[in-house]
XYZ file of C-alpha atoms in Angstrom:
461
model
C 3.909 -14.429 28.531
C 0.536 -15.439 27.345
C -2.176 -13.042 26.441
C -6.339 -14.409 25.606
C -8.470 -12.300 23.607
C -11.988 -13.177 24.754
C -15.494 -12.454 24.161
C -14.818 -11.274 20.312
C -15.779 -12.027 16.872
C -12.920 -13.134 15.240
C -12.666 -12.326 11.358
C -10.745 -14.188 8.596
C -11.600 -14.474 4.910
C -13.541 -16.761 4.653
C -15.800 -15.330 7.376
C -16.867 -14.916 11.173
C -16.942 -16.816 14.315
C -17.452 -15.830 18.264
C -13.912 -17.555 19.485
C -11.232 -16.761 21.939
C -7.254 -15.950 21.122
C -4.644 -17.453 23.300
C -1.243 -16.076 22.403
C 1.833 -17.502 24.114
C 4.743 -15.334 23.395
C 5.218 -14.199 19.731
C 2.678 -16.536 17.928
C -1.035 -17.336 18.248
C -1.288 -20.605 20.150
C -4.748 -21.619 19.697
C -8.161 -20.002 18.805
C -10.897 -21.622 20.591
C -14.731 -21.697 21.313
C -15.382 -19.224 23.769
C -14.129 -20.223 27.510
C -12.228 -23.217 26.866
C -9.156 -20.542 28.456
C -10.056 -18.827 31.423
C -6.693 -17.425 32.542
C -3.885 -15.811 30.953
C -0.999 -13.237 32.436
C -3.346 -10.807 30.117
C -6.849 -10.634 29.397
C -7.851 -8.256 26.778
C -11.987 -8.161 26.876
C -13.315 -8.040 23.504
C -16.578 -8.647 23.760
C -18.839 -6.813 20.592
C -16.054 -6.220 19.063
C -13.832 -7.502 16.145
C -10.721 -9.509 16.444
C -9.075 -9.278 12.755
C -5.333 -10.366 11.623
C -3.031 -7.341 11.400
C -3.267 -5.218 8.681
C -0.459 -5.847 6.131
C -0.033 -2.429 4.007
C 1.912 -4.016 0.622
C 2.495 -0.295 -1.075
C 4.316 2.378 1.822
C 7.262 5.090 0.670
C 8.785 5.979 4.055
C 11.930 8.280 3.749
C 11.266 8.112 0.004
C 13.921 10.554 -2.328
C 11.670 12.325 -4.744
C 11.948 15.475 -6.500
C 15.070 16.696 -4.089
C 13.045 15.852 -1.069
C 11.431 13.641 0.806
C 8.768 11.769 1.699
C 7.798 13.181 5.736
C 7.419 9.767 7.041
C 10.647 8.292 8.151
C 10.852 4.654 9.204
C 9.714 5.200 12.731
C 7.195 7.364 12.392
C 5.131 6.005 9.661
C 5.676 2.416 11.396
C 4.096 4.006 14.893
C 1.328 5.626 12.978
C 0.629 2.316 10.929
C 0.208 0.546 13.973
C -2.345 3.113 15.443
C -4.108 2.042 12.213
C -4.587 -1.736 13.127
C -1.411 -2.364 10.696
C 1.020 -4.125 11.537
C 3.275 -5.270 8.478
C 4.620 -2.574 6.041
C 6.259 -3.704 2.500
C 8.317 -0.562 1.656
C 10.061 0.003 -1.812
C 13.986 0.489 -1.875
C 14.424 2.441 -4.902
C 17.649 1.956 -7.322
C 18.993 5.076 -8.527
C 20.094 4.113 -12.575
C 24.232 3.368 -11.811
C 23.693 2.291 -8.797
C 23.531 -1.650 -7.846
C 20.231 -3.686 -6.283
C 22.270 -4.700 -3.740
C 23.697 -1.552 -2.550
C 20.499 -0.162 -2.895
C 18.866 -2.874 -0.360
C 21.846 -2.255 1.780
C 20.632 1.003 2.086
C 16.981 0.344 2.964
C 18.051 -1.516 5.632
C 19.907 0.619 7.238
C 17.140 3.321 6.577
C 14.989 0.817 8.752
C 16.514 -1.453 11.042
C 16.032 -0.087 14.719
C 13.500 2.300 13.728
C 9.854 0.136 13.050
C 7.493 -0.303 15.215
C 5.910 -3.076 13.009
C 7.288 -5.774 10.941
C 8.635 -4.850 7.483
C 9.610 -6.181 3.824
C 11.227 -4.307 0.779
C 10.315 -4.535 -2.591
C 13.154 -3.465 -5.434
C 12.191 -0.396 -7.212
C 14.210 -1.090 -10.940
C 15.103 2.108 -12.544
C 18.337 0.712 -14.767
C 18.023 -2.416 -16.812
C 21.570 -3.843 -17.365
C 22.957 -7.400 -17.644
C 24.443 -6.516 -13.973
C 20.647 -5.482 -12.861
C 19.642 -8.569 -14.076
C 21.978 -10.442 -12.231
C 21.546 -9.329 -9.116
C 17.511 -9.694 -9.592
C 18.594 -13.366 -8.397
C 20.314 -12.619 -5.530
C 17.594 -10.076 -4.609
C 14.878 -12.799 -4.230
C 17.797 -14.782 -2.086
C 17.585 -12.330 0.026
C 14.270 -11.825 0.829
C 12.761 -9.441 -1.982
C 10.473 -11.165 -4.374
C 9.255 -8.601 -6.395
C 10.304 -5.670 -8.911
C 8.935 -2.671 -9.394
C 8.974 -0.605 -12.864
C 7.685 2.578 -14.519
C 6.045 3.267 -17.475
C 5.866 6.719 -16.619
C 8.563 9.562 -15.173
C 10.732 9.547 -17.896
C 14.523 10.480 -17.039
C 14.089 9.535 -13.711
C 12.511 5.873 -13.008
C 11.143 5.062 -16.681
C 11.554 1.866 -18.246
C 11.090 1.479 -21.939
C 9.245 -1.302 -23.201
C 12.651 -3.511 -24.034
C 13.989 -2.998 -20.745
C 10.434 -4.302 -19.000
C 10.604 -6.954 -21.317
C 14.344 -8.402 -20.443
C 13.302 -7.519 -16.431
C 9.995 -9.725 -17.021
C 11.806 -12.328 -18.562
C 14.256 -12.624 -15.585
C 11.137 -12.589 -13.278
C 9.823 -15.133 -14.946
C 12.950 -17.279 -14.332
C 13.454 -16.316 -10.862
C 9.647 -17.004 -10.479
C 9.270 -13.288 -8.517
C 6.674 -10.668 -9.419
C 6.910 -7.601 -11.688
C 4.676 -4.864 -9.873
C 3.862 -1.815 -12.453
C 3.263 1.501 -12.619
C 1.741 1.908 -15.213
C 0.872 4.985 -17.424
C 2.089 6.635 -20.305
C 4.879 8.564 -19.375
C 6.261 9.900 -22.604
C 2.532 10.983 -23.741
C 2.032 12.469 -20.371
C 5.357 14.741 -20.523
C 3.607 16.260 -24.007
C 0.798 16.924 -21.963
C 2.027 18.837 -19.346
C 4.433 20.805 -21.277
C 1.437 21.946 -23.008
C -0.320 22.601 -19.959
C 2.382 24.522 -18.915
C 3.499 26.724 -22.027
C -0.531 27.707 -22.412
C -0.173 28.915 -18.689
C -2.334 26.252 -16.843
C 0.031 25.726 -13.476
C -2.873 24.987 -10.913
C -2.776 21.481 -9.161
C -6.012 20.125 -11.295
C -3.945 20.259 -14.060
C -2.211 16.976 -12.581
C -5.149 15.214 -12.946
C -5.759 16.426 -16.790
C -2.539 15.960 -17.840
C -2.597 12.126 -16.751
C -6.154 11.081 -18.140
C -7.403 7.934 -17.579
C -7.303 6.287 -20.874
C -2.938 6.944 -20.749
C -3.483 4.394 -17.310
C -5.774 2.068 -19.763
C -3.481 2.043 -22.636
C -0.159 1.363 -20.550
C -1.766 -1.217 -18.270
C -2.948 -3.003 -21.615
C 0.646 -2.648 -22.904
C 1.969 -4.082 -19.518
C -0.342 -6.766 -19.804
C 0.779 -7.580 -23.561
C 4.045 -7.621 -21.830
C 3.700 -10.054 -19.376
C 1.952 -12.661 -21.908
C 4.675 -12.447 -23.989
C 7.243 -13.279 -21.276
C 4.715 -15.446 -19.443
C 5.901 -13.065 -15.965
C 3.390 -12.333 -13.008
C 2.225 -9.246 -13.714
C 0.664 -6.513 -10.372
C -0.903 -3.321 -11.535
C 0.093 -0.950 -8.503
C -2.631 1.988 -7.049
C -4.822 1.151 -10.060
C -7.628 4.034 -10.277
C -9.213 4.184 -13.452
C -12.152 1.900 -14.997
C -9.917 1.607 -18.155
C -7.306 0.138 -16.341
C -9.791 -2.604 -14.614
C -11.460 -3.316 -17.486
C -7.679 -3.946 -19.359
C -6.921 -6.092 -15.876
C -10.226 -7.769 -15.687
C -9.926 -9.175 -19.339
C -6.546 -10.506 -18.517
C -7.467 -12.186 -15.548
C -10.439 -13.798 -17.366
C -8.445 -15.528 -19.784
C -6.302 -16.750 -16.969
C -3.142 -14.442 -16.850
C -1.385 -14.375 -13.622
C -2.365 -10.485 -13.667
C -3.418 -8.966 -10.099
C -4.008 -5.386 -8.731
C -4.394 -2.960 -6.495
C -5.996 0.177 -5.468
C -6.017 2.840 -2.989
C -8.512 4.449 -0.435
C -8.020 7.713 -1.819
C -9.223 6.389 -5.068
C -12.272 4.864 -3.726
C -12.873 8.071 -1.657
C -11.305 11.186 -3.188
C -11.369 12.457 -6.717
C -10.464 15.344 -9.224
C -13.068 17.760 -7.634
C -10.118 17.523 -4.628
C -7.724 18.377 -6.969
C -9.824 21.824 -7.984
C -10.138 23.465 -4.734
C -9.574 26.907 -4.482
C -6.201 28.476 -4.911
C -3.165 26.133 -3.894
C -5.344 23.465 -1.429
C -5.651 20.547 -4.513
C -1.599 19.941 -4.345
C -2.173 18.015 -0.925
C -3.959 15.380 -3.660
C -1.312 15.478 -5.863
C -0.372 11.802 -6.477
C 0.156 9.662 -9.769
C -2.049 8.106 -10.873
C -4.256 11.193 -10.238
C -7.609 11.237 -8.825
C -10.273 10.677 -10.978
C -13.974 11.556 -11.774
C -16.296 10.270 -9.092
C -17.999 7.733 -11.894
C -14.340 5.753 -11.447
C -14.936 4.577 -7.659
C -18.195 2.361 -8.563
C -16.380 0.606 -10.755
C -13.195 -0.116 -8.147
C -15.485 -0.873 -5.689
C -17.050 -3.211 -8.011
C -13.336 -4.477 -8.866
C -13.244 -5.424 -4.956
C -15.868 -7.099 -5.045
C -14.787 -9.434 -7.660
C -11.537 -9.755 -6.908
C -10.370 -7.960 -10.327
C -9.143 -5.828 -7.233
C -7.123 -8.136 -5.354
C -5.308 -5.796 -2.310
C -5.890 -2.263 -1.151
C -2.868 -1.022 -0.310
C -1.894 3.011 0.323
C 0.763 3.951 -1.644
C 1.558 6.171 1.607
C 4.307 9.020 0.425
C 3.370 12.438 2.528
C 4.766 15.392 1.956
C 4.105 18.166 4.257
C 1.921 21.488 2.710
C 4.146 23.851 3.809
C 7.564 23.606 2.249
C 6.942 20.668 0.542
C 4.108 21.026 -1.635
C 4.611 24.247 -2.228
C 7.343 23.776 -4.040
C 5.216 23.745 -6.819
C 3.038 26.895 -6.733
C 2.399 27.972 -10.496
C 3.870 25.069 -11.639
C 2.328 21.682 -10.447
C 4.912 19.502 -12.495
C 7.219 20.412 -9.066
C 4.614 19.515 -6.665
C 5.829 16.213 -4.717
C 3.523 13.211 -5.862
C 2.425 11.421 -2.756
C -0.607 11.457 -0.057
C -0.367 10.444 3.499
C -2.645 7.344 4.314
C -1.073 4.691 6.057
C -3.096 5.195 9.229
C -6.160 5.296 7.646
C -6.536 2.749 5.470
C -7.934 -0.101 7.472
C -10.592 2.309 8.783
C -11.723 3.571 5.373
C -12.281 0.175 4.027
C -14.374 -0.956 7.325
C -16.290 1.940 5.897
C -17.020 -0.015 3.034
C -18.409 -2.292 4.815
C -20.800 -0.306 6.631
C -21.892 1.166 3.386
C -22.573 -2.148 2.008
C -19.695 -2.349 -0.473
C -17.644 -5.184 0.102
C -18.068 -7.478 3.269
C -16.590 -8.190 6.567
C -14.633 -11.086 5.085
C -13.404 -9.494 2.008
C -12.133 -6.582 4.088
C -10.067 -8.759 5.585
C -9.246 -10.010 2.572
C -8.103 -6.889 0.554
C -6.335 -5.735 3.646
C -4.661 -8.438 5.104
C -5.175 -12.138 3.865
C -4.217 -11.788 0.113
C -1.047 -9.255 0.786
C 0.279 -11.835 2.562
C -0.346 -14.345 -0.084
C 0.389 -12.003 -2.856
C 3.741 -11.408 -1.097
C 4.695 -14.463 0.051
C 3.786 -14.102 4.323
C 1.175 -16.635 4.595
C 0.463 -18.155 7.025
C 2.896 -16.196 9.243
C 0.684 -13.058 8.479
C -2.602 -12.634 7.480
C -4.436 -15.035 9.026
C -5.232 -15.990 12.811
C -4.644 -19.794 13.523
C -2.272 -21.692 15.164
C 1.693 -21.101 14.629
C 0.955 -17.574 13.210
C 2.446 -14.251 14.358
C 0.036 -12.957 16.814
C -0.202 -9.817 14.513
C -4.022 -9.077 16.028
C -6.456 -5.966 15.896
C -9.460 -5.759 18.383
C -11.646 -3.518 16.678
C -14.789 -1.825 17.494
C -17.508 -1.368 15.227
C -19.613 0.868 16.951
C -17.158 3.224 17.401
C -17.231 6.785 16.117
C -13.896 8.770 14.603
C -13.270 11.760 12.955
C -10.250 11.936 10.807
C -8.405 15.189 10.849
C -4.470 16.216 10.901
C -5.193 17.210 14.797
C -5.376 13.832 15.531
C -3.240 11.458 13.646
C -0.067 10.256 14.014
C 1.809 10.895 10.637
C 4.329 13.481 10.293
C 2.822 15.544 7.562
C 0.607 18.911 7.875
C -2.821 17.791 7.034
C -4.816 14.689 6.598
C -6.379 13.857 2.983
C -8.849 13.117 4.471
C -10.146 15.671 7.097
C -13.120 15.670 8.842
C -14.834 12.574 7.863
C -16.771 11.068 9.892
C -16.277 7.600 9.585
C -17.654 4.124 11.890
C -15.550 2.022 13.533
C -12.094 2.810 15.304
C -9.082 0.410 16.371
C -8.944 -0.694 20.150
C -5.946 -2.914 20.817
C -2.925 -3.591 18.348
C -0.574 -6.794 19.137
C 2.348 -7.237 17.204
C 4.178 -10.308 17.337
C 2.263 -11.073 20.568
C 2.802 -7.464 22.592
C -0.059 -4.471 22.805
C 2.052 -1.689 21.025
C -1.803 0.389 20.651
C -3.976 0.449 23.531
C -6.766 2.938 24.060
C -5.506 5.489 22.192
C -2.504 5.058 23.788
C 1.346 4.352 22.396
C 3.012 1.436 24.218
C 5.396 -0.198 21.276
C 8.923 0.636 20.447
C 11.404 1.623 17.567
C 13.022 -1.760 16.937
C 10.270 -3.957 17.624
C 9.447 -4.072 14.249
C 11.847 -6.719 11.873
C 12.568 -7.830 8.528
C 10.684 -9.972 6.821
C 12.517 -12.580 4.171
C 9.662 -13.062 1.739
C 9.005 -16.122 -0.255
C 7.176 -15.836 -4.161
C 3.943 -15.380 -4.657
C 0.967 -17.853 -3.408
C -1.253 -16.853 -6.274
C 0.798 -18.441 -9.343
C -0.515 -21.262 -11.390
């Protein structure tokens, strides 16, 4: 079956060109001055609009164990509502659980996932227990397909890692040649915080945000830094959202590190005021980092612009208001850390562009090109030439949306982000070749979606 996309403005990173889109089956077969292909089994008419590689969301927590729930998004869900988003590769974290094995844990994920996406998918390995057998298994981890490690710095007695153990798991990385991704604030200083929050009787949601200040981001993305020279390992700074942080990421990167990061809409967009609405509404912005002061977002969007910000992923982990969130009322240690976003997230940034922010190429960019170079899909994804996956969004421009819970297509309660009015909406949605979003409507399928075996990172010297 062959499809042409004609009439549109097709996008890539390095800039724009009017150009048609044959696909033959799963892969783009050629991208051509406009009318060179006349006929095609279908036509999809895209003229004044955009015609962008899928989105590729690099930081997603679907089905995610956390704080004896769980995340509301299950595989097939959050996969449907991704693609109603213009995205159509998730990289999920499988998350070890300290005793348990890598392996067993990726055995898991997979079984979590296969038959249930509607959009292609990769893991990343979320390290919570640093042994020799951890270690180990590392290796056979990027045989399998997952190239990159996550750590904490912060939730201690859950997922932390202590500086010794991030230094053995970077040293393996840098052996193995994967990444280290990092969460990274100050855990152990943050648990004084909030215990002193808590026994002076400050319980409200805001208090999330002033127990996890900005400069405890700065100083453990500095450390992780430190870290990674030492061991000479690739180092990526996960949902990055303070200025201290950049500023720690954009000195590394200066003197040539192999340091990258990423941000979040909802850091660019939201901040602490969120958090301090009246009576219980700031826990649906309960997430770590927190949001910050307004002042933060010029400098992030700044970041973008100079690529100090490399990727804009979500760090999509909803939990539902009701029963949920509420499990922390008067105490907002218990509220579940995570925001819905996945659906979102390619819109929001095209609002960047119409604001003036970042441009048409670099939105591609943060949102598609470098993920898939960062994480070891390019040229399958990210890009559309010749031989890739005919992962393709037709978006309009002109288009007018309002974001609200009504409307989307994640299984949580409310929407972050609800009623914005924002420019620009998602048309048509091919993954691997077939129209899974069309008008509106829903025409993919649980299963469509597979597993991606990623290779290392594009980006290292």
């Amino acid at each position: 079956m062959r499809t042409l996309i004609k009439g549109g403005t097709v996008l890539s990173s390095t800039g724009a060109v009017a150009a048609d889109v044959l696909v033959d089956g799963e892969t783009i077969a050629a991208v051509t001055a406009p009318g060179v292909f006349t006929e095609a089994e279908t036509v999809l008419d895209a003229t004044g609009k955009y015609v962008l590689p899928g989105g590729i969301d690099a930081h997603t927590h679907m089905e995610m164990p956390f704080g004896g729930t769980f995340s509301a998004d299950t595989f097939e869900t959050g996969t449907r509502a991704a693609a109603f988003g213009g995205t159509t590769t998730i990289i999920d974290f499988a998350v070890q659980v300290k005793g348990t094995s890598l392996l067993s844990t990726l055995d898991k994920w997979h079984e979590k996932a296969e038959g249930d996406c509607a959009v292609d998918y990769g893991f990343h390995m979320i390290v919570s227990d640093v042994n020799d057998a951890t270690l180990k298994e590392m290796e056979s981890c990027v045989d399998a397909g997952v190239s990159s490690f996550k750590m904490f710095m912060a939730y201690p007695g859950v997922f932390y890692s202590t500086d010794g153990e991030i230094l053995r798991a970077m040293r393996k990385a840098t052996e193995t040649g994967s990444t280290i991704m990092m969460h990274a604030e100050n855990g152990i200083a943050i648990d004084q915080l909030v215990a002193q929050a808590l026994a002076e009787g400050r319980g409200e949601p805001v208090q999330h945000g002033y127990t996890r200040p900005p400069e405890l981001e700065g100083e453990a993305t500095s450390r992780a830094i430190t870290l990674a020279k030492v061991t000479g390992a690739p180092l990526y700074i996960v949902h990055l959202s303070a200025a201290q942080a950049l500023a720690a990421v954009a000195g590394a990167r200066d003197e040539g590190q192999n340091v990258f990061a990423e941000t979040c809409p909802q850091y660019l967009y939201l901040s602490i005021e969120d958090l301090a609405k009246p009576g219980f509404e700031g826990a649906k912005y309960v997430a770590s980092p927190p949001l910050r002061e307004k002042s933060h977002q010029t400098d992030l969007w700044r970041g973008l612009r100079t690529n100090d910000l490399s990727v804009v992923s979500t760090d999509h982990c909803p939990f539902c208001f009701k029963d949920q969130k509420e499990l922390g009322r008067g105490d907002f240690s218990k509220i579940p850390n995570g925001m819905p976003g996945v659906e979102h997230r390619m819109d929001l940034l095209h609002q960047g562009v119409v604001a003036g922010e970042i441009s048409l190429a670099r939105w591609v960019e943060t949102c598609s090109t470098t993920p898939a170079r960062m994480f070891g899909l390019y040229p399958r994804k990210g890009v559309i030439a010749p031989g890739s996956d005919a992962d393709i969004v037709v978006y309009d421009p002109k288009a007018e949306q309002t974001i609200s819970a009504a409307t989307h297509h994640m299984a949580v309660d409310y929407s972050a982000y609800e009623g914005m009015r924002i420019t620009g909406a998602v048309s048509t949605v091919l993954s691997r070749g077939r129209v899974v979003v069309d008008g509106g409507e829903y025409h993919g399928s649980a299963g469509h979606g597979r597993f991606l075996s990623r290779d290392l990172c594009q980006y290292l010297n």
